[in-house]
Amino acid sequence: MTSSSAATWPIVAMAIASEADVVAVRQRARLLAEKLGFERQDQTRIATAVSEIARNAYGYGGGGRAEFAIDASNGRQVFVIRVSDRGPGIADLDAIFEGRFRSQEGMGLGLVGAKRLMDRFDVSCPPGGGTVVTLGHLLPVRATPVTAAGLATIVRTLGPSPDDDPLTALREQNRELIETLEALRRREQEAQTLDRELSDTNRGVVALYAELDERAEQLKQASELKSRFLSHMSHEFRTPLNSILALSRLLLDRVDGDLTLDQEKQVGYIRRSAEGLLELVNDLLDLAKVEAGKIEIRPVRFTVTELFGGLRGALKPLQTNPGVELVFESGSDLPVLVTDEAKVTQILRNLISNALKFTETGEVAVTAGQEEVTGRVVFSVRDTGIGIASEHQERIFEEFSQIDTQIQRRVKGTGLGLSLSRNLAALLGGELSVESALGQGSVFRLSIPPRYGEAGEASGDPPTRRRVLVIDDDETFRYVFRQLIGGDPRFEVIEAADGEVGLRRACEDSPDLVLLDLQMPRLDGFAALQRLEADPRARRIPVVISTSLAVTPELAAKVRPGVPILSKRDLSRERVSSLLNDLIDNRVLP
């Protein structure tokens, strides 16, 4: 960074040319904030804001540069980060910061979020092209003022760029996430204490109500920050996690050579750890959506028999204990349900998965019936497991809450499944309850109305079907996708036999998802993806690559980082169904 005055001291500059560089810039921002004396919370704010702007520079600006410096030109020292890119610039900055700009890709949200996290924020678009974002955070008053000699010492101790190993970044970001959640929990406890004080005395009612209003606003801002943080961090977690899973699968499949027994065991441990982290990320993202009110309920018509059939197949991989039998039973004359099938499935999967974990012998019975008085449909998951003591039966529905038992220490878990399930049940207009006793098993009951909301009761008509466009020159694979997708009443499959026809149908038919093959004559998938992203009529459509090529990091980088890749070598109804459910639930897709 070129100093414009003697009061500006450059620290270090970094190129932004890949996803790994975005992670490295975030880590360097956090490390410098720590060395400059910022508290942990401010370190997280600075790292998060810099990460958002660096990601914008890479994703929308085609790469750029991050420069770190200390500015004392106005008397108070400021930690300054300047991020520049080579993109086309931003047409209407005022619309973004006034909240009038709407983008399917999320463009603009990073700028608004970063501005709220920093003390100083400036965006400019030079005449020659590109965008320059300058962020600043005042150094803490209690911190020792930075001198030229002190800054030189900091620069010498920095060493090379931070390690961009995905696991290292995940551990660091996960630790920051837990600390942020703990700080929010302490704020909530402080608010509860204030409420008790208000109920115990009437003196100073006006002053106390004013303080309560101020505290409520702080909690609202903290909740928004937590939801935004969870959403952004979950998205950042997914890219390295999916890379770990893909690489471990390559190793286990012996693509690059054989493994010893010890190596296979080690790679298996890595893969299971990554799968556990991915489960945690998905649960955190769902919780953030629930708290932010961004989860939409999409009612469809389905029967309990169809629901149980899908669950029976999806949960088969979890039945690893031959001493436990999984049984599904449904009562007769149950009504056709008109509610969100994906949410009901998610709740029951969590309940059944927990029951299988904590049952060593006996059975897990899943039943359904209808209450005579209320007409509600009640799903019950009964097990013969270890049971839950009465004093813990409400605690298990709290976030990150787990009961310390011998089985719990062995199977572990995220501690979010039951909390998320109860929130989803409430969104469906129902409730989730438990009956249990130590040593006698447990019964979890999900009670929901057979029709969601008044609109569902009035018409009973299913919602508009989602449209999936399959662009593939191979008739065999178009047939396979028709079979895998066409059986789901929520989706309609349309086809294109080459890239040119696919582009036209994408623009004219406005599908909700595109499955794009890479190897096609005339116009291959790489070129088709670029043209889809460049066309304003099609760039909002999520694209998933389907290919017969080996899914490697090199292929993912060539396609574009973040675009999901579905291997034709590993097609299954469960894999495709999971992909479609992600679309229905509005999970983050590029």
XYZ file of C-alpha atoms in Angstrom:
590
model
C 0.000 0.000 0.000
C 1.461 3.369 -0.993
C 1.363 5.796 1.915
C -0.342 9.109 1.148
C 1.148 10.759 4.256
C 3.666 10.117 7.001
C 0.789 9.133 9.285
C -0.127 6.067 7.206
C 2.022 2.961 7.742
C 1.578 -0.018 5.405
C 1.700 -3.496 6.955
C 1.206 -6.158 4.291
C -0.557 -6.749 0.952
C -2.104 -9.985 -0.346
C -3.440 -11.119 -3.726
C -7.006 -12.467 -4.005
C -7.131 -14.982 -6.848
C -8.847 -18.071 -5.373
C -11.137 -19.327 -2.598
C -8.004 -20.224 -0.619
C -6.843 -16.579 -0.859
C -10.190 -15.441 0.602
C -9.630 -17.727 3.610
C -6.005 -16.532 3.907
C -7.052 -12.841 3.866
C -9.635 -13.520 6.587
C -7.019 -15.268 8.754
C -4.464 -12.503 8.206
C -7.044 -9.826 9.164
C -7.883 -11.647 12.364
C -4.193 -12.228 13.246
C -3.290 -8.561 12.722
C -6.316 -7.464 14.789
C -5.091 -9.694 17.623
C -1.542 -8.302 17.471
C -2.868 -4.704 17.413
C -4.688 -5.268 20.727
C -8.321 -5.727 19.622
C -10.565 -7.812 21.873
C -11.841 -11.193 20.664
C -15.260 -9.859 19.626
C -13.718 -7.055 17.555
C -11.261 -9.534 15.991
C -14.240 -11.606 14.801
C -16.047 -8.517 13.452
C -13.003 -7.353 11.492
C -12.268 -10.836 10.106
C -15.910 -11.329 9.079
C -16.173 -7.938 7.340
C -12.869 -8.397 5.474
C -13.920 -11.941 4.464
C -17.180 -10.648 2.940
C -15.452 -7.931 0.895
C -12.642 -10.284 -0.205
C -15.248 -12.852 -1.300
C -17.020 -10.131 -3.329
C -13.714 -9.157 -4.949
C -13.101 -12.780 -5.937
C -16.676 -13.735 -6.846
C -17.854 -10.577 -8.654
C -14.651 -8.702 -9.431
C -12.572 -11.538 -10.881
C -9.910 -11.271 -8.154
C -8.062 -8.403 -6.614
C -5.798 -7.309 -3.767
C -6.091 -6.719 -0.014
C -3.812 -4.143 1.673
C -3.468 -3.660 5.440
C -2.196 -0.462 7.095
C -2.342 1.813 10.176
C -3.748 5.329 9.602
C -3.192 8.043 12.230
C -3.875 11.061 10.015
C -6.870 12.246 12.109
C -5.184 11.889 15.498
C -6.751 8.517 16.439
C -5.039 5.419 15.050
C -7.185 3.276 12.751
C -6.603 -0.261 11.451
C -7.345 0.117 7.708
C -7.981 -2.609 5.138
C -8.244 -1.648 1.466
C -9.688 -4.276 -0.927
C -9.584 -3.545 -4.657
C -10.771 -5.671 -7.589
C -10.647 -5.711 -11.364
C -14.388 -6.055 -11.955
C -16.856 -3.808 -13.780
C -17.620 -1.711 -10.704
C -20.989 -1.108 -9.039
C -23.644 0.789 -10.957
C -25.810 2.117 -8.104
C -24.164 2.210 -4.672
C -26.955 4.339 -3.172
C -29.567 1.664 -4.000
C -27.509 -0.969 -2.143
C -27.015 1.046 1.044
C -30.623 2.321 1.062
C -31.943 -1.243 0.847
C -33.572 -0.773 -2.592
C -31.295 -3.228 -4.429
C -32.436 -6.845 -4.736
C -30.232 -9.595 -6.180
C -30.844 -13.350 -6.439
C -27.096 -13.953 -6.065
C -26.907 -11.991 -2.809
C -24.781 -9.237 -4.334
C -24.834 -6.155 -2.109
C -25.590 -7.971 1.149
C -21.872 -8.363 1.884
C -21.307 -4.611 1.535
C -24.199 -3.739 3.858
C -23.160 -6.347 6.431
C -19.501 -5.299 6.399
C -20.411 -1.619 6.816
C -22.366 -2.416 9.998
C -19.412 -4.272 11.482
C -16.756 -1.557 10.969
C -16.200 1.964 12.339
C -15.277 3.376 8.927
C -16.429 2.247 5.495
C -15.980 3.698 2.009
C -16.677 2.361 -1.500
C -15.453 3.924 -4.733
C -15.462 2.895 -8.394
C -12.495 4.511 -10.199
C -13.007 5.651 -13.811
C -10.611 2.975 -15.063
C -12.838 0.169 -13.750
C -12.946 -1.978 -10.634
C -14.167 -1.330 -7.116
C -12.176 -0.139 -4.080
C -13.583 -0.810 -0.609
C -11.833 0.763 2.385
C -12.669 -0.546 5.867
C -11.439 0.910 9.124
C -11.700 0.074 12.819
C -10.468 2.409 15.567
C -7.716 0.888 17.706
C -8.860 0.225 21.293
C -8.324 3.143 23.678
C -6.633 0.848 26.202
C -4.256 -0.599 23.594
C -0.672 0.621 23.397
C -0.332 3.131 20.522
C 1.360 1.665 17.489
C 4.777 3.053 16.608
C 6.856 2.548 13.487
C 9.239 0.311 15.445
C 6.370 -1.655 16.968
C 4.757 -2.113 13.582
C 8.034 -3.353 12.131
C 8.175 -5.946 14.904
C 4.633 -7.081 14.075
C 5.509 -7.401 10.389
C 8.594 -9.498 11.217
C 6.549 -11.873 13.407
C 3.860 -12.386 10.753
C 5.914 -14.799 8.715
C 4.438 -16.329 5.567
C 0.744 -16.240 4.650
C -1.504 -18.235 7.006
C -1.993 -21.922 6.247
C -5.037 -22.307 4.012
C -5.710 -25.877 5.127
C -9.532 -26.207 5.199
C -9.557 -28.100 8.515
C -7.453 -25.434 10.231
C -9.744 -22.678 8.956
C -12.798 -24.646 10.026
C -11.484 -25.161 13.550
C -10.704 -21.459 13.947
C -14.058 -20.293 12.543
C -15.936 -22.885 14.616
C -14.210 -21.631 17.781
C -15.163 -18.036 16.924
C -18.746 -19.163 16.297
C -19.002 -20.889 19.696
C -17.563 -17.823 21.472
C -20.058 -15.546 19.694
C -22.959 -17.822 20.653
C -21.773 -17.840 24.269
C -21.647 -14.033 24.289
C -25.193 -13.905 22.928
C -26.323 -16.389 25.571
C -24.863 -14.132 28.279
C -26.757 -11.168 26.835
C -29.990 -13.161 26.917
C -29.356 -14.046 30.581
C -28.776 -10.364 31.348
C -32.105 -9.530 29.692
C -33.882 -12.179 31.793
C -32.381 -10.688 34.959
C -33.665 -7.253 33.944
C -37.165 -8.677 33.409
C -37.211 -10.077 36.971
C -36.171 -6.703 38.367
C -39.017 -5.009 36.484
C -41.589 -7.425 37.946
C -40.285 -6.941 41.556
C -40.608 -3.164 41.776
C -42.685 -0.342 40.316
C -40.223 2.391 41.177
C -38.580 4.097 38.273
C -40.992 2.457 35.799
C -40.367 5.041 33.097
C -36.574 4.784 33.357
C -36.697 0.989 33.469
C -38.967 0.782 30.415
C -36.588 3.050 28.507
C -33.668 0.825 29.466
C -35.663 -2.266 28.506
C -36.442 -0.817 25.077
C -32.773 -0.074 24.546
C -31.803 -3.578 25.635
C -34.445 -5.099 23.342
C -32.973 -3.194 20.408
C -29.517 -4.455 21.321
C -30.839 -8.023 21.454
C -32.539 -7.578 18.094
C -29.298 -6.343 16.557
C -27.390 -9.159 18.243
C -29.916 -11.707 16.937
C -29.626 -10.292 13.415
C -25.839 -10.398 13.683
C -25.965 -13.992 14.954
C -28.287 -15.086 12.137
C -26.149 -13.334 9.538
C -22.985 -14.746 11.077
C -24.428 -18.278 11.145
C -25.583 -17.991 7.541
C -22.283 -16.592 6.229
C -20.099 -18.942 8.272
C -22.210 -21.976 7.309
C -21.747 -21.066 3.648
C -17.982 -20.640 4.179
C -17.823 -24.004 5.970
C -19.487 -25.894 3.126
C -16.838 -25.307 0.472
C -13.872 -26.770 2.418
C -16.060 -29.525 3.905
C -17.266 -30.663 0.491
C -13.662 -30.588 -0.696
C -12.628 -32.826 2.210
C -15.460 -35.261 1.491
C -14.653 -35.377 -2.226
C -10.928 -35.902 -1.638
C -11.499 -38.586 1.000
C -13.847 -40.392 -1.398
C -11.121 -40.342 -4.074
C -8.666 -41.855 -1.614
C -11.099 -44.530 -0.414
C -11.929 -45.421 -4.037
C -8.177 -45.907 -4.711
C -8.258 -43.483 -7.653
C -4.578 -42.604 -7.140
C -3.379 -45.956 -5.861
C -3.909 -48.461 -3.088
C -4.018 -47.641 0.647
C -2.686 -49.587 3.584
C -5.153 -50.704 6.249
C -3.965 -47.953 8.594
C -4.273 -45.316 5.866
C -7.789 -46.459 5.016
C -8.741 -46.229 8.682
C -7.254 -42.719 8.966
C -9.058 -41.467 5.842
C -12.266 -42.993 7.204
C -11.849 -41.014 10.432
C -11.321 -37.818 8.422
C -14.421 -38.465 6.308
C -16.643 -39.193 9.337
C -15.412 -36.036 11.068
C -16.160 -33.964 7.958
C -19.638 -35.538 7.670
C -20.290 -34.660 11.318
C -19.223 -31.064 10.737
C -21.397 -30.848 7.615
C -24.383 -32.052 9.653
C -23.659 -29.324 12.213
C -23.404 -26.699 9.451
C -26.762 -27.723 7.947
C -28.473 -27.628 11.352
C -26.967 -24.211 12.139
C -28.123 -22.849 8.796
C -31.671 -24.140 9.367
C -31.740 -22.635 12.878
C -30.541 -19.298 11.525
C -33.321 -19.341 8.920
C -35.956 -20.179 11.546
C -34.808 -17.378 13.852
C -34.645 -14.909 10.952
C -38.135 -15.920 9.774
C -36.818 -16.929 6.347
C -38.091 -20.524 6.286
C -41.029 -20.890 3.910
C -43.674 -23.601 4.258
C -44.561 -25.221 0.926
C -47.563 -27.538 1.300
C -47.889 -30.538 -1.005
C -50.309 -33.468 -1.042
C -48.925 -36.790 0.188
C -49.991 -39.841 2.177
C -48.484 -41.306 5.335
C -47.763 -44.502 3.390
C -45.685 -42.564 0.844
C -43.902 -40.713 3.660
C -43.021 -43.915 5.515
C -41.854 -45.566 2.293
C -39.341 -42.792 1.671
C -38.143 -42.809 5.289
C -37.694 -46.575 5.291
C -35.276 -46.395 2.354
C -33.450 -43.251 3.516
C -32.793 -44.607 7.024
C -31.585 -48.050 5.970
C -27.877 -47.000 6.148
C -28.383 -46.056 9.833
C -29.552 -49.575 10.799
C -26.086 -50.848 11.673
C -27.105 -52.736 14.850
C -28.655 -56.130 14.035
C -30.103 -56.251 17.562
C -32.469 -53.335 16.861
C -35.446 -53.602 14.495
C -36.956 -50.543 12.787
C -40.733 -50.912 12.342
C -43.175 -48.600 10.522
C -46.930 -48.845 11.214
C -49.718 -46.491 10.136
C -53.357 -46.529 11.184
C -56.167 -47.064 8.710
C -58.267 -44.277 7.176
C -55.632 -41.595 7.707
C -56.321 -38.425 5.693
C -54.196 -37.207 2.815
C -51.838 -34.604 4.261
C -51.474 -31.137 2.736
C -48.414 -29.730 4.471
C -44.655 -29.394 3.965
C -43.492 -32.966 3.368
C -39.800 -32.017 3.470
C -40.154 -30.483 6.964
C -42.131 -33.467 8.309
C -39.498 -35.819 6.870
C -36.686 -33.793 8.440
C -38.322 -33.934 11.889
C -38.999 -37.688 11.725
C -35.483 -38.406 10.425
C -34.020 -36.613 13.447
C -36.268 -38.497 15.878
C -35.659 -41.923 14.315
C -31.916 -41.322 13.990
C -31.719 -40.442 17.716
C -33.795 -43.492 18.661
C -31.477 -45.816 16.704
C -28.406 -44.239 18.337
C -29.651 -44.704 21.896
C -31.246 -48.138 21.530
C -28.871 -51.085 21.910
C -31.468 -53.902 21.815
C -35.176 -54.191 20.981
C -36.951 -52.043 18.420
C -37.721 -48.560 17.203
C -41.394 -48.323 16.194
C -42.692 -45.463 14.051
C -46.482 -45.140 14.026
C -49.123 -42.676 12.817
C -52.718 -42.084 13.886
C -55.366 -39.378 14.074
C -56.794 -37.737 17.195
C -60.577 -37.960 17.321
C -61.175 -34.619 19.036
C -58.729 -32.318 17.226
C -58.362 -34.252 13.955
C -54.594 -33.815 14.139
C -52.258 -36.467 12.750
C -49.872 -37.774 15.413
C -46.558 -39.432 14.509
C -44.951 -41.410 17.339
C -41.359 -42.685 17.511
C -41.100 -45.261 20.316
C -37.839 -46.955 21.318
C -36.630 -49.443 23.922
C -33.454 -47.483 24.628
C -31.869 -45.963 27.714
C -34.627 -43.411 28.382
C -34.424 -39.825 29.639
C -34.782 -38.665 33.253
C -37.704 -36.304 33.896
C -35.455 -33.395 34.905
C -33.724 -33.518 31.492
C -36.782 -33.819 29.250
C -37.038 -30.086 28.500
C -33.314 -29.521 28.450
C -32.851 -31.855 25.454
C -34.791 -29.368 23.292
C -32.281 -26.571 23.988
C -29.589 -25.702 21.453
C -26.266 -27.556 21.944
C -27.722 -29.405 24.938
C -26.812 -33.074 25.431
C -27.216 -35.488 28.349
C -23.971 -37.059 29.540
C -24.372 -40.848 29.227
C -22.065 -43.679 28.229
C -23.819 -44.035 24.849
C -23.789 -40.249 24.315
C -20.016 -40.176 24.789
C -19.697 -42.944 22.209
C -22.072 -41.735 19.438
C -21.799 -37.954 20.034
C -23.912 -35.522 17.945
C -24.515 -31.809 17.294
C -27.052 -31.121 20.049
C -29.167 -29.174 17.554
C -31.495 -31.802 16.055
C -34.261 -31.730 18.688
C -34.169 -27.938 19.031
C -34.498 -27.560 15.259
C -37.235 -30.230 15.106
C -39.364 -28.459 17.732
C -39.005 -25.139 15.862
C -40.013 -26.786 12.575
C -43.009 -28.444 14.242
C -44.171 -25.036 15.477
C -43.838 -23.604 11.960
C -46.135 -26.395 10.717
C -48.727 -25.404 13.336
C -47.942 -28.442 15.491
C -45.901 -29.443 18.506
C -43.233 -31.942 19.510
C -43.315 -33.644 22.932
C -41.614 -36.510 24.759
C -42.509 -39.121 27.377
C -39.686 -41.145 28.883
C -38.279 -42.836 31.968
C -34.746 -44.018 32.662
C -34.222 -47.592 31.514
C -37.700 -47.817 29.939
C -37.243 -46.149 26.557
C -38.782 -42.990 25.124
C -41.739 -41.887 23.003
C -41.458 -38.724 20.898
C -44.744 -37.439 19.439
C -45.134 -35.026 16.533
C -48.667 -33.635 16.310
C -49.595 -31.566 13.236
C -52.809 -30.473 11.499
C -53.493 -32.554 8.372
C -53.728 -29.341 6.317
C -51.366 -26.439 6.764
C -53.026 -23.030 7.085
C -56.346 -21.742 5.807
C -55.243 -21.688 2.160
C -54.532 -25.410 2.252
C -57.937 -26.087 3.874
C -59.819 -23.992 1.369
C -58.481 -25.430 -1.843
C -56.454 -28.529 -1.059
C -54.696 -27.981 -4.374
C -50.964 -28.696 -4.513
C -48.658 -25.740 -5.184
C -47.023 -25.029 -8.519
C -44.538 -27.750 -9.404
C -40.850 -26.880 -9.507
C -39.303 -27.187 -12.971
C -35.952 -28.968 -13.466
C -34.164 -28.528 -16.813
C -31.858 -31.433 -17.776
C -29.303 -30.413 -20.449
C -27.556 -33.573 -21.665
C -26.841 -34.993 -25.116
C -27.023 -38.586 -23.777
C -30.600 -39.909 -24.007
C -29.773 -42.603 -21.436
C -28.954 -40.116 -18.698
C -31.931 -37.923 -19.563
C -34.073 -41.049 -19.061
C -32.318 -41.804 -15.744
C -33.012 -38.288 -14.453
C -36.649 -38.530 -15.621
C -37.015 -41.712 -13.584
C -35.267 -40.325 -10.498
C -37.065 -36.963 -10.515
C -40.324 -37.621 -12.340
C -41.753 -39.767 -9.547
C -41.802 -36.756 -7.183
C -45.093 -34.808 -7.635
C -43.361 -31.584 -6.582
C -41.195 -31.485 -9.725
C -41.562 -31.348 -13.499
C -38.688 -32.437 -15.755
C -37.967 -30.639 -19.039
C -35.105 -31.597 -21.353
C -32.603 -30.276 -23.873
C -30.374 -32.495 -26.032
C -27.522 -29.976 -26.441
C -26.130 -26.773 -24.943
C -27.645 -24.362 -27.485
C -31.182 -25.708 -26.984
C -30.586 -25.777 -23.227
C -29.671 -22.072 -23.147
C -32.808 -21.182 -25.084
C -35.056 -23.252 -22.795
C -33.385 -21.813 -19.688
C -34.223 -18.277 -20.849
C -37.726 -19.024 -22.144
C -39.042 -21.577 -19.600
C -37.409 -20.102 -16.431
C -36.662 -23.436 -14.670
C -36.000 -23.560 -10.920
C -32.870 -25.707 -11.373
C -30.567 -26.699 -14.253
C -28.764 -30.072 -14.382
C -25.942 -29.426 -16.876
C -23.718 -32.049 -18.534
C -20.118 -31.019 -19.285
C -19.284 -33.160 -22.341
C -21.591 -32.214 -25.221
C -21.095 -31.467 -28.933
C -21.628 -27.988 -30.408
C -21.618 -26.194 -27.048
C -20.083 -27.999 -24.063
C -21.100 -27.526 -20.431
C -18.204 -25.188 -19.562
C -19.226 -22.699 -22.251
C -22.938 -23.155 -21.492
C -22.329 -22.345 -17.801
C -20.500 -19.118 -18.717
C -23.321 -18.028 -21.021
C -25.986 -18.872 -18.429
C -24.191 -16.714 -15.854
C -23.799 -13.877 -18.355
C -27.473 -13.809 -19.455
C -29.660 -11.628 -17.154
C -32.651 -13.899 -17.851
C -30.846 -17.026 -16.634
C -28.137 -15.988 -14.171
C -30.493 -16.340 -11.148
C -31.127 -20.053 -11.902
C -29.139 -22.472 -9.672
C -26.959 -24.802 -11.767
C -25.746 -28.272 -10.781
C -23.139 -29.986 -12.942
C -23.738 -33.663 -13.800
C -20.747 -35.398 -15.341
C -19.166 -38.773 -16.060
C -15.702 -37.270 -15.448
C -13.922 -37.965 -12.163
C -14.876 -35.268 -9.660
C -11.500 -33.798 -8.696
C -10.426 -30.439 -7.231
C -8.983 -29.543 -10.645
C -12.367 -30.147 -12.304
C -14.170 -28.146 -9.598
C -11.771 -25.226 -10.112
C -12.223 -25.394 -13.889
C -16.033 -25.351 -13.584
C -16.174 -22.572 -10.991
C -15.670 -22.898 -7.238
C -18.955 -23.316 -5.406
C -20.978 -24.876 -8.245
C -22.213 -28.311 -7.035
C -21.034 -31.301 -9.103
C -23.087 -34.507 -9.289
C -21.130 -37.574 -10.420
C -22.997 -39.791 -12.881
C -20.960 -42.682 -11.497
C -22.720 -42.343 -8.149
C -26.321 -41.490 -9.096
C -28.995 -42.632 -6.652
C -32.549 -41.646 -5.804
C -31.403 -40.587 -2.317
C -28.640 -38.313 -3.705
C -30.947 -36.667 -6.247
C -33.770 -36.381 -3.681
C -31.400 -34.642 -1.262
C -30.421 -32.191 -4.003
C -34.074 -31.417 -4.791
C -34.927 -31.005 -1.102
C -32.098 -28.464 -0.847
C -33.803 -26.553 -3.677
C -37.210 -26.737 -1.942
C -35.710 -25.582 1.385
C -33.874 -22.712 -0.326
C -30.502 -23.864 0.918
C -27.538 -21.901 -0.338
C -26.825 -22.821 -3.978
C -24.585 -20.654 -6.109
